[in-house]
mmCIF file of C-alpha atoms in Angstrom:
data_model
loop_
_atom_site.group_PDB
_atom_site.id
_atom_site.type_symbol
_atom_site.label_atom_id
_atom_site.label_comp_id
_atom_site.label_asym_id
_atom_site.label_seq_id
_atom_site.Cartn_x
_atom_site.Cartn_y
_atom_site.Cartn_z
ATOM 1 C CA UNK A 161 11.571 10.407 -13.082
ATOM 2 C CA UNK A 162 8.426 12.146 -12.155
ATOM 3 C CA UNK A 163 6.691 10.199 -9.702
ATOM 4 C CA UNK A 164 2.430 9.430 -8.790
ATOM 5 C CA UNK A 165 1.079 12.867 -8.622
ATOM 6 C CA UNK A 166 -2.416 13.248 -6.768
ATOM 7 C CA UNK A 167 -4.824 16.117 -6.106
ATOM 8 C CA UNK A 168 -5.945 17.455 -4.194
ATOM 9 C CA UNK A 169 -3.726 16.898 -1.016
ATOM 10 C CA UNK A 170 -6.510 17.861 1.716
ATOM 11 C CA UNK A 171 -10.255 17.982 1.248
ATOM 12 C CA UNK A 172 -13.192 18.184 4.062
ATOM 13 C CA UNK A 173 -16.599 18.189 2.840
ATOM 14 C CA UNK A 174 -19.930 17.532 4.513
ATOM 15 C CA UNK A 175 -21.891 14.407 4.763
ATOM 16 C CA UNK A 176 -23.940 13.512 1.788
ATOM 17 C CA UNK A 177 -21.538 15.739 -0.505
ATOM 18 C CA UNK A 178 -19.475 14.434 -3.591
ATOM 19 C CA UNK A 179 -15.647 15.144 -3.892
ATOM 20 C CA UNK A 180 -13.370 13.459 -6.546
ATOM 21 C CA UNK A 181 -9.667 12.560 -6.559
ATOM 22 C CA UNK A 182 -7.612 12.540 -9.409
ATOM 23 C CA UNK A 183 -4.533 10.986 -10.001
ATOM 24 C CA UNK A 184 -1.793 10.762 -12.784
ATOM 25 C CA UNK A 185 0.199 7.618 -12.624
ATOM 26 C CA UNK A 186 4.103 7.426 -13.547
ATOM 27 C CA UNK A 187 4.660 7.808 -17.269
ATOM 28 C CA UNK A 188 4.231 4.182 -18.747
ATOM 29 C CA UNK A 189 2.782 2.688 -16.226
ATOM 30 C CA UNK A 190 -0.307 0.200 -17.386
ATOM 31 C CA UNK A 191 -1.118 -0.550 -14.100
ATOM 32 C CA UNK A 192 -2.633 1.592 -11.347
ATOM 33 C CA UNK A 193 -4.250 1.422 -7.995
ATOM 34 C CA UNK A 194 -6.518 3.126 -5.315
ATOM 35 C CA UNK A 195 -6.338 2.278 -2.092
ATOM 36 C CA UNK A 196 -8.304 3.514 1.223
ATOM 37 C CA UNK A 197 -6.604 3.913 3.810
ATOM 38 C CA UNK A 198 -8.187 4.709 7.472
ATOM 39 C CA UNK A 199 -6.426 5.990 10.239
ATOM 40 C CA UNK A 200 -4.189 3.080 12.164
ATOM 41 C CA UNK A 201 -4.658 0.660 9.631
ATOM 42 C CA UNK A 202 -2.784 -0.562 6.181
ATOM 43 C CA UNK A 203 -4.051 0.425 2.900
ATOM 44 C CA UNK A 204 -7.164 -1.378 1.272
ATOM 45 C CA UNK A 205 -7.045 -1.882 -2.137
ATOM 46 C CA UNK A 206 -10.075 -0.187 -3.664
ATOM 47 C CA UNK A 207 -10.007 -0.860 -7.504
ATOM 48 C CA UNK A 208 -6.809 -1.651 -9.593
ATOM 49 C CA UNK A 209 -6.858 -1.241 -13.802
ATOM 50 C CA UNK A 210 -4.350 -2.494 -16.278
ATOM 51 C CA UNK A 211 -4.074 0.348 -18.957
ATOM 52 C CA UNK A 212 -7.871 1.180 -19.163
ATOM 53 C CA UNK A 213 -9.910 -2.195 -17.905
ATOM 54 C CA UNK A 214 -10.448 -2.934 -14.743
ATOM 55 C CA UNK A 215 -8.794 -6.169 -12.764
ATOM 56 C CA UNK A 216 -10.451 -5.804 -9.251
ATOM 57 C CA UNK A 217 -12.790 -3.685 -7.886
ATOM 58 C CA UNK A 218 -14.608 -6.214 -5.535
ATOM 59 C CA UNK A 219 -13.767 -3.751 -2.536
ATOM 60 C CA UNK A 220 -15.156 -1.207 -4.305
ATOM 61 C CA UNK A 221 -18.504 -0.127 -2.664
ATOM 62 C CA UNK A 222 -19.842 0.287 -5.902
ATOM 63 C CA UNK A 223 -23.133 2.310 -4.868
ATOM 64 C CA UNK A 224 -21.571 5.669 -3.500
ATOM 65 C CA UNK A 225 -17.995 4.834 -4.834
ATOM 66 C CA UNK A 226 -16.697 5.138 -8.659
ATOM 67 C CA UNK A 227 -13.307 5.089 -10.785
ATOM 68 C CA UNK A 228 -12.460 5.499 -14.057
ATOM 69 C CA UNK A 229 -9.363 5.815 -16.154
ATOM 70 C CA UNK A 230 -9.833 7.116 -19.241
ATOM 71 C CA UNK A 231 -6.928 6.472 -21.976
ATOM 72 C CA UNK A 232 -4.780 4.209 -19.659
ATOM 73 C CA UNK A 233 -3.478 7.217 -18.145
ATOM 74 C CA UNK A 234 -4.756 9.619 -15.615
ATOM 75 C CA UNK A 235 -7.415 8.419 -12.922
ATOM 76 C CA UNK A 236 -10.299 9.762 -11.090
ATOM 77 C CA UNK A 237 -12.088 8.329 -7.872
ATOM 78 C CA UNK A 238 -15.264 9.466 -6.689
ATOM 79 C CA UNK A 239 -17.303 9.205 -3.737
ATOM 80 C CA UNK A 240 -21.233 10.368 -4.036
ATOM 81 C CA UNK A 241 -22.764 10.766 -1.616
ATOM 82 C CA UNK A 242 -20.234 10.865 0.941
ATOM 83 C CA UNK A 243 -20.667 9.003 4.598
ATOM 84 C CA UNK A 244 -18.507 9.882 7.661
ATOM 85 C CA UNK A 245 -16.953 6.402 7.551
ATOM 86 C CA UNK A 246 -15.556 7.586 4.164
ATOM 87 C CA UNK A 247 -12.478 9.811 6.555
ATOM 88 C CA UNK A 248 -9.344 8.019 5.278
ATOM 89 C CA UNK A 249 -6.332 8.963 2.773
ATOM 90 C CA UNK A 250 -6.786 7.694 -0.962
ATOM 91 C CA UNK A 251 -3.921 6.384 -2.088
ATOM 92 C CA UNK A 252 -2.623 6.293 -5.706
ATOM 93 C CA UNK A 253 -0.259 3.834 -6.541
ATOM 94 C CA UNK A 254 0.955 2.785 -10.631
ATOM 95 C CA UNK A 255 3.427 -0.283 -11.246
ATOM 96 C CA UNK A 256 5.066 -0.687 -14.825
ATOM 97 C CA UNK A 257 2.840 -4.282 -14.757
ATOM 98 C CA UNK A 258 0.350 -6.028 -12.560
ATOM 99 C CA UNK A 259 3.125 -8.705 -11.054
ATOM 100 C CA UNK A 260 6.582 -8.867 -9.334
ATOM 101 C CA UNK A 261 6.972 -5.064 -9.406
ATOM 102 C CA UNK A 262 7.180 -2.632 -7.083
ATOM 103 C CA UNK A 263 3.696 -0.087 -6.874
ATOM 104 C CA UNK A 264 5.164 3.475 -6.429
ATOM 105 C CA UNK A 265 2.861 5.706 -4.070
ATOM 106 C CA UNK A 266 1.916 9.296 -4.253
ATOM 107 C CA UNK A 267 1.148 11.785 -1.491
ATOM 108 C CA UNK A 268 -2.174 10.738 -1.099
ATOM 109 C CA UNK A 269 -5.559 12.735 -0.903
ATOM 110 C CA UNK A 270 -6.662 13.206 3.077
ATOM 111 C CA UNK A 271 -10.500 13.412 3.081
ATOM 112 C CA UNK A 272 -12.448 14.358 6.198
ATOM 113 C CA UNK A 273 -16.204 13.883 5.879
ATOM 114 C CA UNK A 274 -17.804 15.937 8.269
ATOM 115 C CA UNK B 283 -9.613 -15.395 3.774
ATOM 116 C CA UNK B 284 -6.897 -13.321 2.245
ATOM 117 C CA UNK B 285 -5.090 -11.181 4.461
ATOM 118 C CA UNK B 286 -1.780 -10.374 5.965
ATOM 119 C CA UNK B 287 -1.055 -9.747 9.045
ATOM 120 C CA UNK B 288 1.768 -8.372 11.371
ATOM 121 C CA UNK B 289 2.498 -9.519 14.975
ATOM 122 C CA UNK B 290 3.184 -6.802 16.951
ATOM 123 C CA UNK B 291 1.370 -3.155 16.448
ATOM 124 C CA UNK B 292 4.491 -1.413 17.888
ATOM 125 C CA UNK B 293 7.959 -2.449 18.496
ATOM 126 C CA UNK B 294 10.070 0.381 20.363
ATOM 127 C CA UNK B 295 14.319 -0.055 20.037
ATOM 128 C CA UNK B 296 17.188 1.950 21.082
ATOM 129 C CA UNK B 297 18.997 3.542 18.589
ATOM 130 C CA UNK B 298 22.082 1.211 16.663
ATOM 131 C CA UNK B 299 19.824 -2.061 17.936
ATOM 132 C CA UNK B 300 18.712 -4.366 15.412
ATOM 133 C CA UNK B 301 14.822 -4.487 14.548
ATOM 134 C CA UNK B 302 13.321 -7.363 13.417
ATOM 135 C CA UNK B 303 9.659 -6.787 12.253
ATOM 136 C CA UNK B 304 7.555 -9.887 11.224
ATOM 137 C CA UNK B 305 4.559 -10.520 8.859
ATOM 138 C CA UNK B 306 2.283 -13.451 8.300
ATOM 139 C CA UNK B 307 0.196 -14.172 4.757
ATOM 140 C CA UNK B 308 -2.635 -16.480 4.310
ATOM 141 C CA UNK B 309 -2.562 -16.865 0.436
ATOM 142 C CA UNK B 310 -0.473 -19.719 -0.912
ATOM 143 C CA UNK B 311 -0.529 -18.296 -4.461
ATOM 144 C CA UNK B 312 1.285 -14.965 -3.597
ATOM 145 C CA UNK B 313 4.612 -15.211 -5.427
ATOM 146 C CA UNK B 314 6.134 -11.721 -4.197
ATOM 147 C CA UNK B 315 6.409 -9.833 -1.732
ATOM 148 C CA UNK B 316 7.385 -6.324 -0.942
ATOM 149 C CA UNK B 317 8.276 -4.053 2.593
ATOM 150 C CA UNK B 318 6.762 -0.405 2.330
ATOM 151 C CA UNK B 319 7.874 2.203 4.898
ATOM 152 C CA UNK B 320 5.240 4.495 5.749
ATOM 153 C CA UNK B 321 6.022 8.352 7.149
ATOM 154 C CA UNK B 322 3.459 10.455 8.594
ATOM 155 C CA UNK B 323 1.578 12.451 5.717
ATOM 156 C CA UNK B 324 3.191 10.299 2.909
ATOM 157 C CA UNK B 325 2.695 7.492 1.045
ATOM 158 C CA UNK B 326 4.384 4.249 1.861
ATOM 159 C CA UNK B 327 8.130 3.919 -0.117
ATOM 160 C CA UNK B 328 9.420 0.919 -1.240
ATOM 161 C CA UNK B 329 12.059 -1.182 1.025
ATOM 162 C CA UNK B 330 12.854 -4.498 -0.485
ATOM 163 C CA UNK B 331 11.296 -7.753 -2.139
ATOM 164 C CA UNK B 332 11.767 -10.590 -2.413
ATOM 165 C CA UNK B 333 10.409 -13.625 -4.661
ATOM 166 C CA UNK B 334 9.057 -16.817 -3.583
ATOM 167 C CA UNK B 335 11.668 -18.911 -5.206
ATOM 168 C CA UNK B 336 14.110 -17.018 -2.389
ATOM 169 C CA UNK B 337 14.413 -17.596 1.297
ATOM 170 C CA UNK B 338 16.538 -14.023 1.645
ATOM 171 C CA UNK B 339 17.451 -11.045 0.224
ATOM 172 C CA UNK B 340 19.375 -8.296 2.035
ATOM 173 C CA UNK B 341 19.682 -4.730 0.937
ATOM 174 C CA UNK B 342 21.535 -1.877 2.243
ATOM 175 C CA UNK B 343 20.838 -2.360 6.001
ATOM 176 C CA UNK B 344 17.839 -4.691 5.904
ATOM 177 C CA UNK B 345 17.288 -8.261 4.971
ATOM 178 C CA UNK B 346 14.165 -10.086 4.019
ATOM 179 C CA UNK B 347 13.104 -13.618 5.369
ATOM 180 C CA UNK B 348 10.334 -15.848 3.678
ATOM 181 C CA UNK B 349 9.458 -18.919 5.363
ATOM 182 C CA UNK B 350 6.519 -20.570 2.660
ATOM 183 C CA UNK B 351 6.220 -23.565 4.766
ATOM 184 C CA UNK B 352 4.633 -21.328 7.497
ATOM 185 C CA UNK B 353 3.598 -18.545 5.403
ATOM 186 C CA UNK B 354 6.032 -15.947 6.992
ATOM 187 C CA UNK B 355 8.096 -12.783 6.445
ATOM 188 C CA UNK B 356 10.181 -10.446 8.631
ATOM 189 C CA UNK B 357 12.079 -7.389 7.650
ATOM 190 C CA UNK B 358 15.455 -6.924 10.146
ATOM 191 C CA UNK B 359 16.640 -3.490 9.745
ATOM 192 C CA UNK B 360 20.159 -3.943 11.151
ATOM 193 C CA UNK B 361 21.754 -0.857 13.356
ATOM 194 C CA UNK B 362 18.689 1.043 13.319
ATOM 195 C CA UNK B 363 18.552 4.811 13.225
ATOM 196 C CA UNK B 364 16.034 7.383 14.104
ATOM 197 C CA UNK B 365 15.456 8.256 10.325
ATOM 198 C CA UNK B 366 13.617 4.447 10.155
ATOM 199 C CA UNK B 367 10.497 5.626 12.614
ATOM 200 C CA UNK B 368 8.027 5.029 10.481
ATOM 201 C CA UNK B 369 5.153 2.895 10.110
ATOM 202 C CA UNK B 370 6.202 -0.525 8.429
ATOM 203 C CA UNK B 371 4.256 -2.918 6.168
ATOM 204 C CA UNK B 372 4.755 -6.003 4.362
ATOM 205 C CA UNK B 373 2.527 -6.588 0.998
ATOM 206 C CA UNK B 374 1.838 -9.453 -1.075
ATOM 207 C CA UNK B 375 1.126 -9.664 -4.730
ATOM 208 C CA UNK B 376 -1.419 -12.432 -5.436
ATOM 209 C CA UNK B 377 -0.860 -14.064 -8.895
ATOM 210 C CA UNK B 378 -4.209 -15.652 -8.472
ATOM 211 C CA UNK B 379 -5.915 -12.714 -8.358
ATOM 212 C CA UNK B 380 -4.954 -10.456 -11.205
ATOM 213 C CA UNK B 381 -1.985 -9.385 -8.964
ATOM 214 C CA UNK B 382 -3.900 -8.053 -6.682
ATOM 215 C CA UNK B 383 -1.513 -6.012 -3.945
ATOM 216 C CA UNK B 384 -2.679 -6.581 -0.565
ATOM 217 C CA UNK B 385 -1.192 -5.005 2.855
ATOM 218 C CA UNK B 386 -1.096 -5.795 6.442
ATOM 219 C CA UNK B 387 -2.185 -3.945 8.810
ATOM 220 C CA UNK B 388 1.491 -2.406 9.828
ATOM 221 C CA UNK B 389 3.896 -1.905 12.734
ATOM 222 C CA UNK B 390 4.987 1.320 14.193
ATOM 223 C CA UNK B 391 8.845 1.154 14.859
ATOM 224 C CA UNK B 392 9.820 3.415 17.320
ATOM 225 C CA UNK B 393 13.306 4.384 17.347
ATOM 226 C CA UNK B 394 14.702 5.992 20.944
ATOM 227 C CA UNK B 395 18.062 7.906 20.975
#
């Protein structure tokens, strides 16, 4: 089974700039996850959708950051305009439902905001 | 508030030693709980889980403890190898809260030959 692709793996961009991350979860999967993750520390749970709704996004900082996931499938994240604080690895993580399942990781998408 | 949290940062064995790596939770309505190993430059990968109507579950080389009355979990890795340096975290799934999936902060396990 194919598992959580993301893209891209690496991205640097300047301060103020706007980069998105895109992510296509495990086939079936309704639910799916972005998490933040800074250097040293565990992943923060950014926004998680079931199929195409959103359940929580009350870490989202909903002024520079945005998600979407059109169809219940594929997933984009985007941060506009970007601060320096932003430097972390995205995480995109799908789970065949929202309880007592495992969430199955990608790679990851390792932004430096420069 | 919600969190969970691990007790040690770093724990540092000899190779064929047992680890034992804890975690503490704060929410009383998580009902599940998973162990992620984390590599450098990859996402974390599942371990084990376990269910709060269980007090253990052991897989191939590692067992899972949940203590509710205390709000506790630890992850023993049993003869540990060098292949298991990695960054370790516990997660809980918060029926409460749409399932929310929240992770501790992690410990490093460091395995010396």
């Amino acid at each position: 089974e194919a598992g959580v692709a993301q893209s891209p793996r690496y991205k640097i961009i300047e301060k103020r700039q706007s980069v998105a991350f895109w992510c296509n979860p495990i086939s079936g999967h309704a639910t799916l996850y972005w998490y933040q993750q800074i250097l040293g520390q565990g992943p923060k749970l950014l926004i998680q959708f079931q199929n195409n709704g959103v359940v929580d996004d009350s870490q989202l900082p909903k002024d520079r950051f945005s998600a979407e996931r059109l169809k219940g499938v594929d997933s984009t994240l985007k941060i506009q305009p970007a601060k320096l604080e932003d430097s972390a690895v995205y995480l995109c993580a799908s789970s065949p439902r929202f309880m007592n399942t495992e969430a199955f990781f990608g790679q990851g998408t390792r932004l430096t905001v420069v | 508030g919600e969190s969970v949290g691990l007790h040690l940062p770093t724990l540092s064995v000899q190779e064929g030693d047992n680890s034992i790596i804890n975690c503490a939770y704060s929410n009383s309505a998580s009902d599940y709980f998973i162990w992620y190993k984390q590599e450098s430059g990859k996402g974390p990968q599942f371990i084990i889980d376990i269910r709060s109507n269980m007090d253990k579950r052991q897989g191939q080389r590692v067992t899972v403890l949940l203590n509710k009355t205390v709000k506790h979990l630890s992850l023993q890795i049993a003869a540990t190898q060098p292949g298991d340096s990695a960054v370790y975290f516990c997660a809980e799934n918060v029926y409460n809260q749409g399932g929310k999936l929240i992770f501790g902060q992690g410990t490093e396990l460091s395995v010396k030959p």
